[in-house]
Amino acid sequence: MDILFKKTGVSDNEALIVGIYDNLTFSKTAKKIDTENKGALTEALRHTSFTGKKDDVCRLFLQNRELLCIGLGAKERADALTAERAGARAVNALADEKGSVAFAADDLPPAAVGFGAKIASYRFTKYKTEREADFALKEFYVLTEKAQAAQNAYEPYFCVAKGIHTARDMVNEPANVMTPAAAAARAVELEKYGLKTEVYDEAMLKAKGFNLMTGVAQGSNNPPKLIVVQWRGNPDTEETHAVLVGKGVCFDSGGLSLKPAQGMEDMKFDLSGAAAVLGTLQALAMRKAKVNVAGVMAMVENIPSKTAQRPGDIVKSLKGLTVEVVNTDAEGRLVLADALTYAQERFKAPVVIDLATLTGAILVALGREFAGLFSNDPALSADIKAAADATGEKLWPMPTDESFDKQIVSYIADIQNTSTEGRMGGSCTAAAFLKRFIDDGVKWAHLDIAGAAWNNKSSLFGPKGGSGYGVRLLDRYIRDYVENKTDG
Ligand code: BES
Ligand code: MN
Ligand code: ZN
């Protein structure tokens, strides 16, 4: 579905979308329609439960025109996120409409309306062989006085939407398709936007000592790949301003510590961290962000077999610390540990942010919408939280503490990959494990996105499947706190 901006002109068969605030406070266009029709809109709405509160929708016909009213809530609180939600809600209501629809933006920022509509129109239909799976709506017009300015403002939003779509596609592809090699191919495809990609194969990883990563991968016939993607948008400096590291477990069966069958099909989503990293780099490249950012994606498959890693195995990490693998299902922290070590050594960036569908415990703690945010730096944590709030991607700060550090000491190796105290605080002990691999002086944040990365049913901004969580907030964090700091 295409987003287009124009000044006026709704064709007769086009549905018109108007916003209405709390207590039936009409936007300009809604008021105009009401006046032209001698109060018929007010009258029609009076017979429904629609009041204009946030998330209200009412579809009606007025003089042969289809009209969709979207509740915007309190007028004084309407912002860019209100506009995004309204655009998305319109698409959800009108997805089956053939042809085009037009949204009268009035006081809402038009580019944000378009962005919400764009990401809500995402569908993953390549495996549906029947035609009706297609998305009918082809053009979404946003009506605004300043159409050209809106089009310009939409440009960076469009880039972020493309990044989100890339991340969702990677997550939605089944694990028989989205292998580590296939993920690498996706990354290489994005070189057309100016990204620089390197792919390290199993032989290289073994030679360099990525033993935690190759250990997790050793049960699978699909060999691991370490993918390094760079966007160098600021040629004035050699510095890499931030590194993003993603957990890329293409399928997490648990390994020999096998997961139960129930819900295991969703474990193709376990590469969501890596997918968000790639989507973010795509967005940065497409919008030509004046910043140097690297992405490190650690791709493996966690499968039981006669060559699989065993519980109790002791493995020497790239950093040199020895790890007792108590549970082969706590594989994400193993893979990330080597990727984090490499990311710091190679890029020497002041900021390292990792994203990972790391623990089921984060779902218990925060539910399906919030990511957990762990960090060793309060300022970085505050910046990331602010970027999250600005984009509507929810996250909540979680603790790092000595008490968790103590729980990962092994009786036989330096550390172990589960807690000696069992499942309590599982997300915090996982973060404590990662923290052991962070060098002094590096500002680090870890986002546990095991809840937020997957929509278990269709939501406002997209269908069941990968949510693309992380792309919006990382792009925003880089725009507001990295890019603008390094300017000039
Ligand atoms: N990828 C999973 C985390 C996960 C579990 C996400 C359930 C979504 C739903 C991760 O690799 C994992 O299996 N973690 C274990 C760790 C445990 C063995 C210490 C978990 O959370 O159960
Ligand atoms: Mn696991
Ligand atoms: Zn996992």
Coordinates of C-alpha atoms and ligand atoms in Angstrom, one line a residue:
M1 CA 0.0 0.0 0.0
D2 CA 1.3 3.4 -1.0
I3 CA 1.1 6.5 1.1
L4 CA 0.4 9.7 -0.9
F5 CA -0.1 13.3 0.1
K6 CA -2.4 15.7 -1.6
K7 CA -4.1 19.0 -0.9
T8 CA -7.7 18.1 -1.5
G9 CA -9.8 16.2 -3.9
V10 CA -11.5 13.0 -2.8
S11 CA -13.0 11.0 -5.6
D12 CA -16.6 9.9 -5.2
N13 CA -16.0 6.3 -4.5
E14 CA -13.2 6.9 -2.0
A15 CA -13.9 6.4 1.7
L16 CA -13.1 9.6 3.6
I17 CA -11.5 9.3 7.1
V18 CA -11.9 12.1 9.6
G19 CA -10.6 12.5 13.2
I20 CA -12.9 13.4 16.0
Y21 CA -11.7 14.3 19.5
D22 CA -13.3 13.6 22.9
N23 CA -16.9 14.6 23.4
L24 CA -17.6 14.8 19.7
T25 CA -15.2 17.7 19.2
F26 CA -14.9 17.8 15.5
S27 CA -11.8 18.3 13.5
K28 CA -12.0 20.9 10.7
T29 CA -13.0 18.4 8.0
A30 CA -15.6 16.7 10.2
K31 CA -17.1 20.0 11.1
K32 CA -17.3 21.0 7.4
I33 CA -19.0 17.8 6.5
D34 CA -21.4 18.2 9.4
T35 CA -22.3 21.8 8.4
E36 CA -22.7 20.9 4.7
N37 CA -25.1 18.2 5.7
K38 CA -27.0 20.3 8.1
G39 CA -25.8 18.5 11.2
A40 CA -26.4 15.0 9.8
L41 CA -23.0 13.8 11.1
T42 CA -23.7 14.9 14.7
E43 CA -27.1 13.3 14.4
A44 CA -25.8 10.0 13.0
L45 CA -23.1 9.7 15.6
R46 CA -25.6 10.4 18.4
H47 CA -27.1 7.0 17.6
T48 CA -23.9 5.2 18.1
S49 CA -21.6 4.7 21.0
F50 CA -18.9 6.8 19.3
T51 CA -17.8 9.7 21.4
G52 CA -14.3 10.5 20.0
K53 CA -12.4 8.9 22.7
K54 CA -9.1 7.2 21.8
D55 CA -9.6 4.0 19.9
D56 CA -13.2 4.7 19.0
V57 CA -14.1 3.9 15.3
C58 CA -17.4 4.5 13.5
R59 CA -18.0 3.7 9.9
L60 CA -21.1 5.3 8.3
F61 CA -22.5 6.5 5.0
L62 CA -23.5 10.1 4.5
Q63 CA -24.9 11.2 1.2
N64 CA -23.5 8.1 -0.5
R65 CA -20.1 8.8 0.8
E66 CA -18.4 6.3 3.1
L67 CA -17.1 8.1 6.1
L68 CA -14.8 6.6 8.8
C69 CA -14.7 8.5 12.0
I70 CA -11.6 7.9 14.2
G71 CA -11.5 8.8 17.9
L72 CA -8.5 10.9 18.8
G73 CA -9.1 11.4 22.5
A74 CA -8.3 14.6 24.3
K75 CA -7.5 17.4 21.7
E76 CA -4.8 19.0 23.9
R77 CA -3.0 15.7 24.2
A78 CA -3.0 14.7 20.5
D79 CA 0.6 14.2 19.2
A80 CA 2.5 12.3 16.6
L81 CA 1.7 9.0 18.2
T82 CA -2.0 9.9 18.2
A83 CA -1.6 10.5 14.5
E84 CA 0.2 7.2 13.9
R85 CA -2.5 5.3 15.8
A86 CA -5.2 7.0 13.8
G87 CA -3.6 6.1 10.5
A88 CA -3.2 2.5 11.6
R89 CA -6.7 2.3 12.9
A90 CA -8.0 3.6 9.6
V91 CA -6.1 0.9 7.7
N92 CA -7.4 -1.8 10.0
A93 CA -11.0 -0.7 9.4
L94 CA -10.7 -0.3 5.7
A95 CA -8.2 -3.0 4.7
D96 CA -10.8 -4.7 2.5
E97 CA -11.6 -1.5 0.6
K98 CA -10.6 -1.8 -3.0
G99 CA -8.6 1.0 -4.5
S100 CA -7.9 4.1 -2.4
V101 CA -9.1 5.9 0.7
A102 CA -8.3 9.5 2.0
F103 CA -7.5 10.6 5.5
A104 CA -8.1 14.3 6.3
A105 CA -5.2 15.1 8.6
D106 CA -6.3 18.6 9.7
D107 CA -4.4 19.3 12.9
L108 CA -2.6 15.9 13.0
P109 CA 0.9 15.7 11.6
P110 CA 0.2 14.2 8.2
A111 CA 3.5 12.3 7.9
A112 CA 2.8 10.5 11.2
V113 CA -0.7 9.5 9.9
G114 CA 1.0 8.1 6.8
F115 CA 3.6 6.2 8.9
G116 CA 1.0 4.5 11.1
A117 CA -1.0 3.5 8.0
K118 CA 2.0 2.2 6.3
I119 CA 3.2 -0.1 9.0
A120 CA -0.3 -1.3 9.7
S121 CA -0.7 -2.4 6.1
Y122 CA 2.1 -4.9 6.4
R123 CA 1.1 -8.5 5.5
F124 CA 3.2 -11.6 5.1
T125 CA 1.3 -13.5 2.4
K126 CA 4.0 -15.2 0.3
Y127 CA 2.9 -18.7 1.5
K128 CA -0.8 -18.1 0.9
T129 CA -1.6 -19.5 -2.5
E130 CA -5.2 -18.2 -2.7
R131 CA -5.6 -14.7 -4.1
E132 CA -7.9 -13.3 -1.4
A133 CA -4.9 -13.3 0.9
D134 CA -3.8 -10.1 -0.9
F135 CA -4.3 -6.7 0.7
A136 CA -7.0 -4.9 -1.2
L137 CA -6.3 -1.3 -0.3
K138 CA -3.7 0.1 -2.7
E139 CA -3.5 3.8 -2.0
F140 CA -3.8 5.7 1.2
Y141 CA -4.1 9.4 0.6
V142 CA -3.3 11.9 3.4
L143 CA -5.1 15.1 2.8
T144 CA -3.2 18.2 4.0
E145 CA -2.8 21.8 3.0
K146 CA 1.0 21.4 2.9
A147 CA 1.3 18.3 0.8
Q148 CA 4.9 18.8 -0.3
A149 CA 6.1 19.5 3.2
A150 CA 4.2 16.4 4.4
Q151 CA 5.8 14.3 1.7
N152 CA 9.3 15.5 2.8
A153 CA 8.5 14.8 6.4
Y154 CA 7.3 11.3 5.5
E155 CA 10.6 10.4 3.8
P156 CA 12.5 9.3 7.0
Y157 CA 9.4 7.7 8.3
F158 CA 9.2 5.7 5.1
C159 CA 12.8 4.5 5.7
V160 CA 11.9 3.3 9.2
A161 CA 8.8 1.6 7.8
K162 CA 11.0 -0.3 5.3
G163 CA 13.3 -1.3 8.1
I164 CA 10.4 -2.6 10.2
H165 CA 9.2 -4.6 7.2
T166 CA 12.6 -6.2 6.8
A167 CA 12.7 -7.1 10.4
R168 CA 9.2 -8.6 10.3
D169 CA 9.9 -10.5 7.1
M170 CA 13.0 -12.2 8.7
V171 CA 11.0 -13.2 11.8
N172 CA 8.0 -14.4 9.8
E173 CA 10.0 -16.6 7.5
P174 CA 10.0 -20.2 8.8
A175 CA 13.2 -21.7 10.1
N176 CA 13.5 -24.0 7.1
V177 CA 13.9 -20.9 5.0
M178 CA 15.5 -18.3 7.3
T179 CA 18.7 -20.2 8.0
P180 CA 21.9 -18.4 9.1
A181 CA 23.0 -18.4 5.5
A182 CA 19.6 -17.0 4.3
A183 CA 19.9 -14.2 6.9
A184 CA 23.3 -13.4 5.6
A185 CA 21.9 -13.2 2.1
R186 CA 19.2 -10.8 3.3
A187 CA 21.9 -8.6 4.8
V188 CA 24.0 -8.7 1.6
E189 CA 20.9 -7.6 -0.4
L190 CA 20.8 -4.4 1.6
E191 CA 24.2 -3.4 0.3
K192 CA 22.2 -1.6 -2.4
Y193 CA 21.4 1.1 0.2
G194 CA 25.0 1.7 0.9
L195 CA 25.5 -0.8 3.8
K196 CA 28.8 -2.7 4.0
T197 CA 28.3 -6.3 4.9
E198 CA 30.8 -9.0 6.0
V199 CA 29.8 -12.6 6.6
Y200 CA 32.0 -14.9 8.8
D201 CA 31.5 -18.6 8.3
E202 CA 31.9 -21.5 10.7
A203 CA 35.6 -22.2 9.8
M204 CA 36.5 -18.5 10.5
L205 CA 34.5 -18.5 13.8
K206 CA 36.3 -21.7 14.9
A207 CA 39.7 -20.3 13.9
K208 CA 39.1 -17.1 15.8
G209 CA 37.7 -18.8 19.0
F210 CA 34.0 -18.0 18.9
N211 CA 33.5 -21.3 20.8
L212 CA 30.3 -20.3 22.6
M213 CA 28.7 -19.5 19.3
T214 CA 29.9 -22.5 17.4
G215 CA 29.1 -24.7 20.5
V216 CA 25.4 -23.7 20.3
A217 CA 25.4 -24.3 16.5
Q218 CA 27.2 -27.6 16.6
G219 CA 24.0 -29.7 16.7
S220 CA 22.6 -28.2 13.5
N221 CA 23.2 -28.9 9.8
N222 CA 22.8 -25.2 9.2
P223 CA 26.2 -23.7 10.0
P224 CA 26.5 -20.5 12.0
K225 CA 27.2 -17.1 10.5
L226 CA 28.4 -13.9 12.1
I227 CA 27.1 -11.0 10.0
V228 CA 28.7 -7.6 10.4
V229 CA 26.8 -4.7 8.8
Q230 CA 28.0 -1.2 8.7
W231 CA 26.5 2.1 7.9
R232 CA 29.2 4.8 7.6
G233 CA 27.2 8.0 7.1
N234 CA 29.8 10.3 8.6
P235 CA 33.0 10.0 6.5
D236 CA 34.6 12.9 8.5
T237 CA 35.6 10.4 11.2
E238 CA 36.8 6.9 11.6
E239 CA 34.9 6.4 14.8
T240 CA 32.0 4.1 15.0
H241 CA 29.5 5.9 17.2
A242 CA 27.4 2.9 18.3
V243 CA 27.3 -0.9 17.8
L244 CA 24.1 -2.8 17.8
V245 CA 24.3 -6.5 18.5
G246 CA 21.5 -9.0 17.8
K247 CA 20.7 -12.5 19.0
G248 CA 20.0 -14.4 15.8
V249 CA 18.8 -17.9 16.8
C250 CA 17.0 -19.0 13.7
F251 CA 15.3 -21.7 15.6
D252 CA 15.4 -22.4 19.3
S253 CA 14.3 -26.0 20.1
G254 CA 16.2 -25.8 23.3
G255 CA 18.8 -28.2 22.1
L256 CA 19.3 -31.3 24.3
S257 CA 17.5 -29.4 27.0
L258 CA 14.6 -29.7 24.7
K259 CA 11.6 -27.3 25.0
P260 CA 8.0 -28.7 25.3
A261 CA 6.2 -29.1 21.9
Q262 CA 3.5 -26.5 22.9
G263 CA 4.3 -23.2 21.2
M264 CA 7.7 -24.4 19.9
E265 CA 6.6 -23.3 16.4
D266 CA 7.0 -19.7 17.5
M267 CA 10.6 -20.2 18.3
K268 CA 11.5 -19.2 14.7
F269 CA 11.1 -15.7 16.2
D270 CA 14.3 -16.2 18.2
L271 CA 16.3 -14.2 15.6
S272 CA 14.2 -11.1 16.3
G273 CA 17.1 -9.2 17.9
A274 CA 19.3 -9.7 14.8
A275 CA 16.3 -8.8 12.6
A276 CA 15.8 -5.5 14.5
V277 CA 19.5 -4.7 14.1
L278 CA 19.4 -5.3 10.3
G279 CA 16.1 -3.3 10.0
T280 CA 17.6 -0.4 11.9
L281 CA 20.7 -0.3 9.8
Q282 CA 18.5 -0.4 6.7
A283 CA 16.6 2.6 8.0
L284 CA 19.8 4.5 8.8
A285 CA 21.2 3.8 5.4
M286 CA 18.0 4.7 3.5
R287 CA 17.6 8.0 5.3
K288 CA 21.4 8.7 5.0
A289 CA 21.9 9.3 8.7
K290 CA 25.1 11.3 9.4
V291 CA 26.5 8.7 11.8
N292 CA 28.6 5.6 11.8
V293 CA 26.8 2.6 13.2
A294 CA 27.8 -1.1 13.1
G295 CA 25.5 -4.1 13.5
V296 CA 26.6 -7.5 14.6
M297 CA 24.2 -10.4 14.0
A298 CA 25.0 -13.7 15.6
M299 CA 23.1 -16.4 13.6
V300 CA 22.9 -20.0 14.8
E301 CA 20.3 -22.8 15.0
N302 CA 19.8 -24.5 18.4
I303 CA 19.0 -28.2 17.6
P304 CA 19.5 -31.5 19.4
S305 CA 21.4 -34.2 17.5
K306 CA 24.3 -36.6 18.0
T307 CA 26.7 -33.7 17.6
A308 CA 24.8 -31.2 19.8
Q309 CA 26.3 -29.6 22.8
R310 CA 25.5 -31.4 26.1
P311 CA 24.5 -30.0 29.5
G312 CA 27.6 -29.9 31.6
D313 CA 29.9 -29.1 28.6
I314 CA 32.6 -26.5 29.5
V315 CA 33.4 -24.0 26.7
K316 CA 36.0 -21.3 26.5
S317 CA 34.6 -18.0 25.2
L318 CA 36.1 -15.7 22.8
K319 CA 36.9 -13.4 25.7
G320 CA 38.7 -16.2 27.5
L321 CA 36.2 -16.9 30.3
T322 CA 35.2 -20.5 30.7
V323 CA 31.5 -21.3 30.7
E324 CA 29.7 -24.3 32.1
V325 CA 26.7 -24.9 29.8
V326 CA 24.2 -26.2 32.5
N327 CA 21.2 -25.8 30.2
T328 CA 21.5 -25.9 26.4
D329 CA 18.2 -23.8 26.2
A330 CA 20.0 -20.8 27.7
E331 CA 21.8 -20.5 24.4
G332 CA 21.1 -16.8 23.6
R333 CA 23.5 -15.5 26.2
L334 CA 26.2 -17.8 24.9
V335 CA 25.9 -16.6 21.4
L336 CA 25.6 -13.0 22.5
A337 CA 28.6 -13.2 24.7
D338 CA 31.0 -13.9 21.8
A339 CA 29.2 -11.4 19.6
L340 CA 29.5 -8.7 22.3
T341 CA 33.2 -9.5 22.8
Y342 CA 33.8 -9.2 19.0
A343 CA 31.7 -6.0 18.7
Q344 CA 33.7 -4.2 21.4
E345 CA 37.1 -5.4 20.2
R346 CA 36.5 -4.6 16.6
F347 CA 34.7 -1.2 16.8
K348 CA 35.8 0.3 20.1
A349 CA 32.5 2.2 20.1
P350 CA 31.4 4.2 23.2
V351 CA 27.9 2.6 23.1
V352 CA 26.9 -1.0 22.7
I353 CA 23.3 -2.0 22.6
D354 CA 22.2 -5.6 22.3
L355 CA 18.7 -6.9 21.5
A356 CA 17.6 -10.4 22.3
T357 CA 14.6 -12.6 22.7
L358 CA 16.5 -13.8 25.7
T359 CA 14.2 -15.0 28.4
G360 CA 10.7 -16.3 28.9
A361 CA 10.9 -14.7 32.3
I362 CA 10.7 -11.2 30.8
L363 CA 7.2 -12.2 29.6
V364 CA 6.3 -13.1 33.2
A365 CA 7.7 -9.8 34.4
L366 CA 6.5 -7.4 31.8
G367 CA 4.0 -9.1 29.5
R368 CA 3.8 -9.1 25.7
E369 CA 4.3 -5.4 24.9
F370 CA 7.2 -4.2 27.1
A371 CA 10.8 -5.0 26.6
G372 CA 13.1 -5.1 29.6
L373 CA 16.0 -2.6 29.6
F374 CA 19.2 -3.4 31.4
S375 CA 22.2 -1.0 31.4
N376 CA 25.4 -0.2 33.2
D377 CA 24.9 3.5 32.5
P378 CA 22.0 5.6 33.8
A379 CA 22.4 8.3 31.1
L380 CA 22.3 5.7 28.3
S381 CA 19.3 4.0 29.9
A382 CA 17.4 7.4 30.2
D383 CA 18.2 8.2 26.6
I384 CA 16.9 4.8 25.3
K385 CA 13.8 5.1 27.5
A386 CA 13.1 8.6 26.1
A387 CA 13.5 7.3 22.5
A388 CA 11.1 4.4 23.4
D389 CA 8.5 6.8 24.8
A390 CA 8.8 9.0 21.7
T391 CA 8.1 6.1 19.4
G392 CA 5.5 4.2 21.4
E393 CA 7.7 1.1 21.6
K394 CA 7.3 0.2 25.3
L395 CA 10.2 -0.7 27.6
W396 CA 10.8 -0.7 31.3
P397 CA 14.1 -0.5 33.2
M398 CA 15.2 -3.7 35.0
P399 CA 18.0 -4.1 37.6
T400 CA 21.6 -5.1 37.3
D401 CA 23.1 -6.0 40.7
E402 CA 25.8 -8.0 42.4
S403 CA 23.2 -10.4 43.8
F404 CA 22.6 -11.6 40.3
D405 CA 26.3 -11.7 39.5
K406 CA 26.8 -14.2 42.3
Q407 CA 24.2 -16.5 40.9
I408 CA 26.1 -17.3 37.8
V409 CA 29.3 -18.5 39.4
S410 CA 30.0 -22.1 38.4
Y411 CA 31.4 -24.7 40.8
I412 CA 33.8 -25.9 38.0
A413 CA 34.2 -23.1 35.4
D414 CA 34.3 -19.3 35.7
I415 CA 30.6 -18.9 35.1
Q416 CA 27.6 -20.9 34.2
N417 CA 24.7 -20.1 31.8
T418 CA 21.9 -20.5 34.3
S419 CA 21.3 -19.3 37.8
T420 CA 22.2 -21.3 40.9
E421 CA 19.0 -20.1 42.4
G422 CA 16.7 -21.5 39.6
R423 CA 14.1 -19.5 37.7
M424 CA 13.7 -16.5 40.0
G425 CA 14.7 -13.3 38.3
G426 CA 15.6 -15.2 35.2
S427 CA 15.8 -12.1 33.0
C428 CA 18.2 -10.4 35.5
T429 CA 20.5 -13.4 35.8
A430 CA 20.6 -13.6 32.0
A431 CA 21.6 -9.9 31.8
A432 CA 24.2 -10.5 34.6
F433 CA 25.7 -13.1 32.3
L434 CA 26.0 -10.7 29.4
K435 CA 27.5 -8.0 31.7
R436 CA 30.5 -10.3 32.3
F437 CA 31.4 -9.8 28.7
I438 CA 31.3 -6.0 28.8
D439 CA 34.6 -4.1 29.0
D440 CA 35.2 -1.3 31.5
G441 CA 34.3 2.1 30.2
V442 CA 31.8 0.8 27.6
K443 CA 28.3 2.1 27.9
W444 CA 26.1 -0.9 27.4
A445 CA 22.4 -1.6 27.2
H446 CA 20.6 -4.9 26.8
L447 CA 17.0 -5.1 25.6
D448 CA 15.2 -8.3 26.4
I449 CA 12.5 -8.3 23.7
A450 CA 11.2 -11.9 24.1
G451 CA 7.7 -10.4 24.8
A452 CA 7.6 -7.4 22.5
A453 CA 9.1 -9.0 19.4
W454 CA 6.1 -11.2 18.6
N455 CA 2.4 -10.4 18.1
N456 CA 0.5 -13.5 19.2
K457 CA -2.6 -12.0 17.5
S458 CA -3.1 -9.2 15.1
S459 CA -2.5 -5.8 16.7
L460 CA -3.1 -2.2 15.8
F461 CA 0.2 -1.9 13.9
G462 CA 0.4 -5.3 12.3
P463 CA -0.8 -8.9 11.9
K464 CA 0.1 -11.9 14.0
G465 CA 3.8 -12.6 13.8
G466 CA 7.0 -10.6 14.0
S467 CA 6.3 -7.0 15.3
G468 CA 9.6 -5.4 14.1
Y469 CA 10.1 -4.2 17.7
G470 CA 13.3 -2.2 18.2
V471 CA 13.7 -0.6 14.8
R472 CA 11.6 2.5 15.6
L473 CA 13.2 3.1 19.0
L474 CA 16.8 2.4 17.9
D475 CA 16.4 4.7 14.9
R476 CA 15.0 7.3 17.2
Y477 CA 17.7 6.8 19.8
I478 CA 20.4 7.2 17.1
R479 CA 18.7 10.2 15.6
D480 CA 18.2 12.1 18.9
Y481 CA 21.2 11.1 21.0
V482 CA 24.0 9.9 18.6
E483 CA 23.6 11.6 15.3
N484 CA 22.8 15.1 16.6
K485 CA 25.6 14.9 19.1
T486 CA 28.2 14.1 16.5
D487 CA 27.1 16.8 14.1
G488 CA 29.8 19.4 13.2
Ligands
BES1 N1 14.6 -17.9 23.3 C1 14.3 -18.3 24.6 C2 13.5 -17.3 25.4 C3 12.0 -17.4 25.2 C4 11.3 -18.4 25.9 C5 11.3 -16.5 24.5 C6 10.0 -18.4 25.8 C7 10.0 -16.5 24.4 C8 9.3 -17.5 25.0 C9 15.7 -18.5 25.3 O1 16.7 -19.0 24.6 C10 15.4 -19.5 26.4 O2 15.1 -20.6 26.1 N2 15.6 -19.1 27.7 C11 15.3 -19.9 28.8 C12 16.4 -19.8 29.8 C13 16.4 -20.8 30.9 C14 16.8 -22.1 30.3 C15 17.5 -20.3 31.9 C16 14.0 -19.6 29.4 O3 13.6 -18.4 29.4 O4 13.2 -20.5 29.7
MN2 MN 16.6 -21.2 24.5
ZN3 ZN 16.6 -18.6 22.6

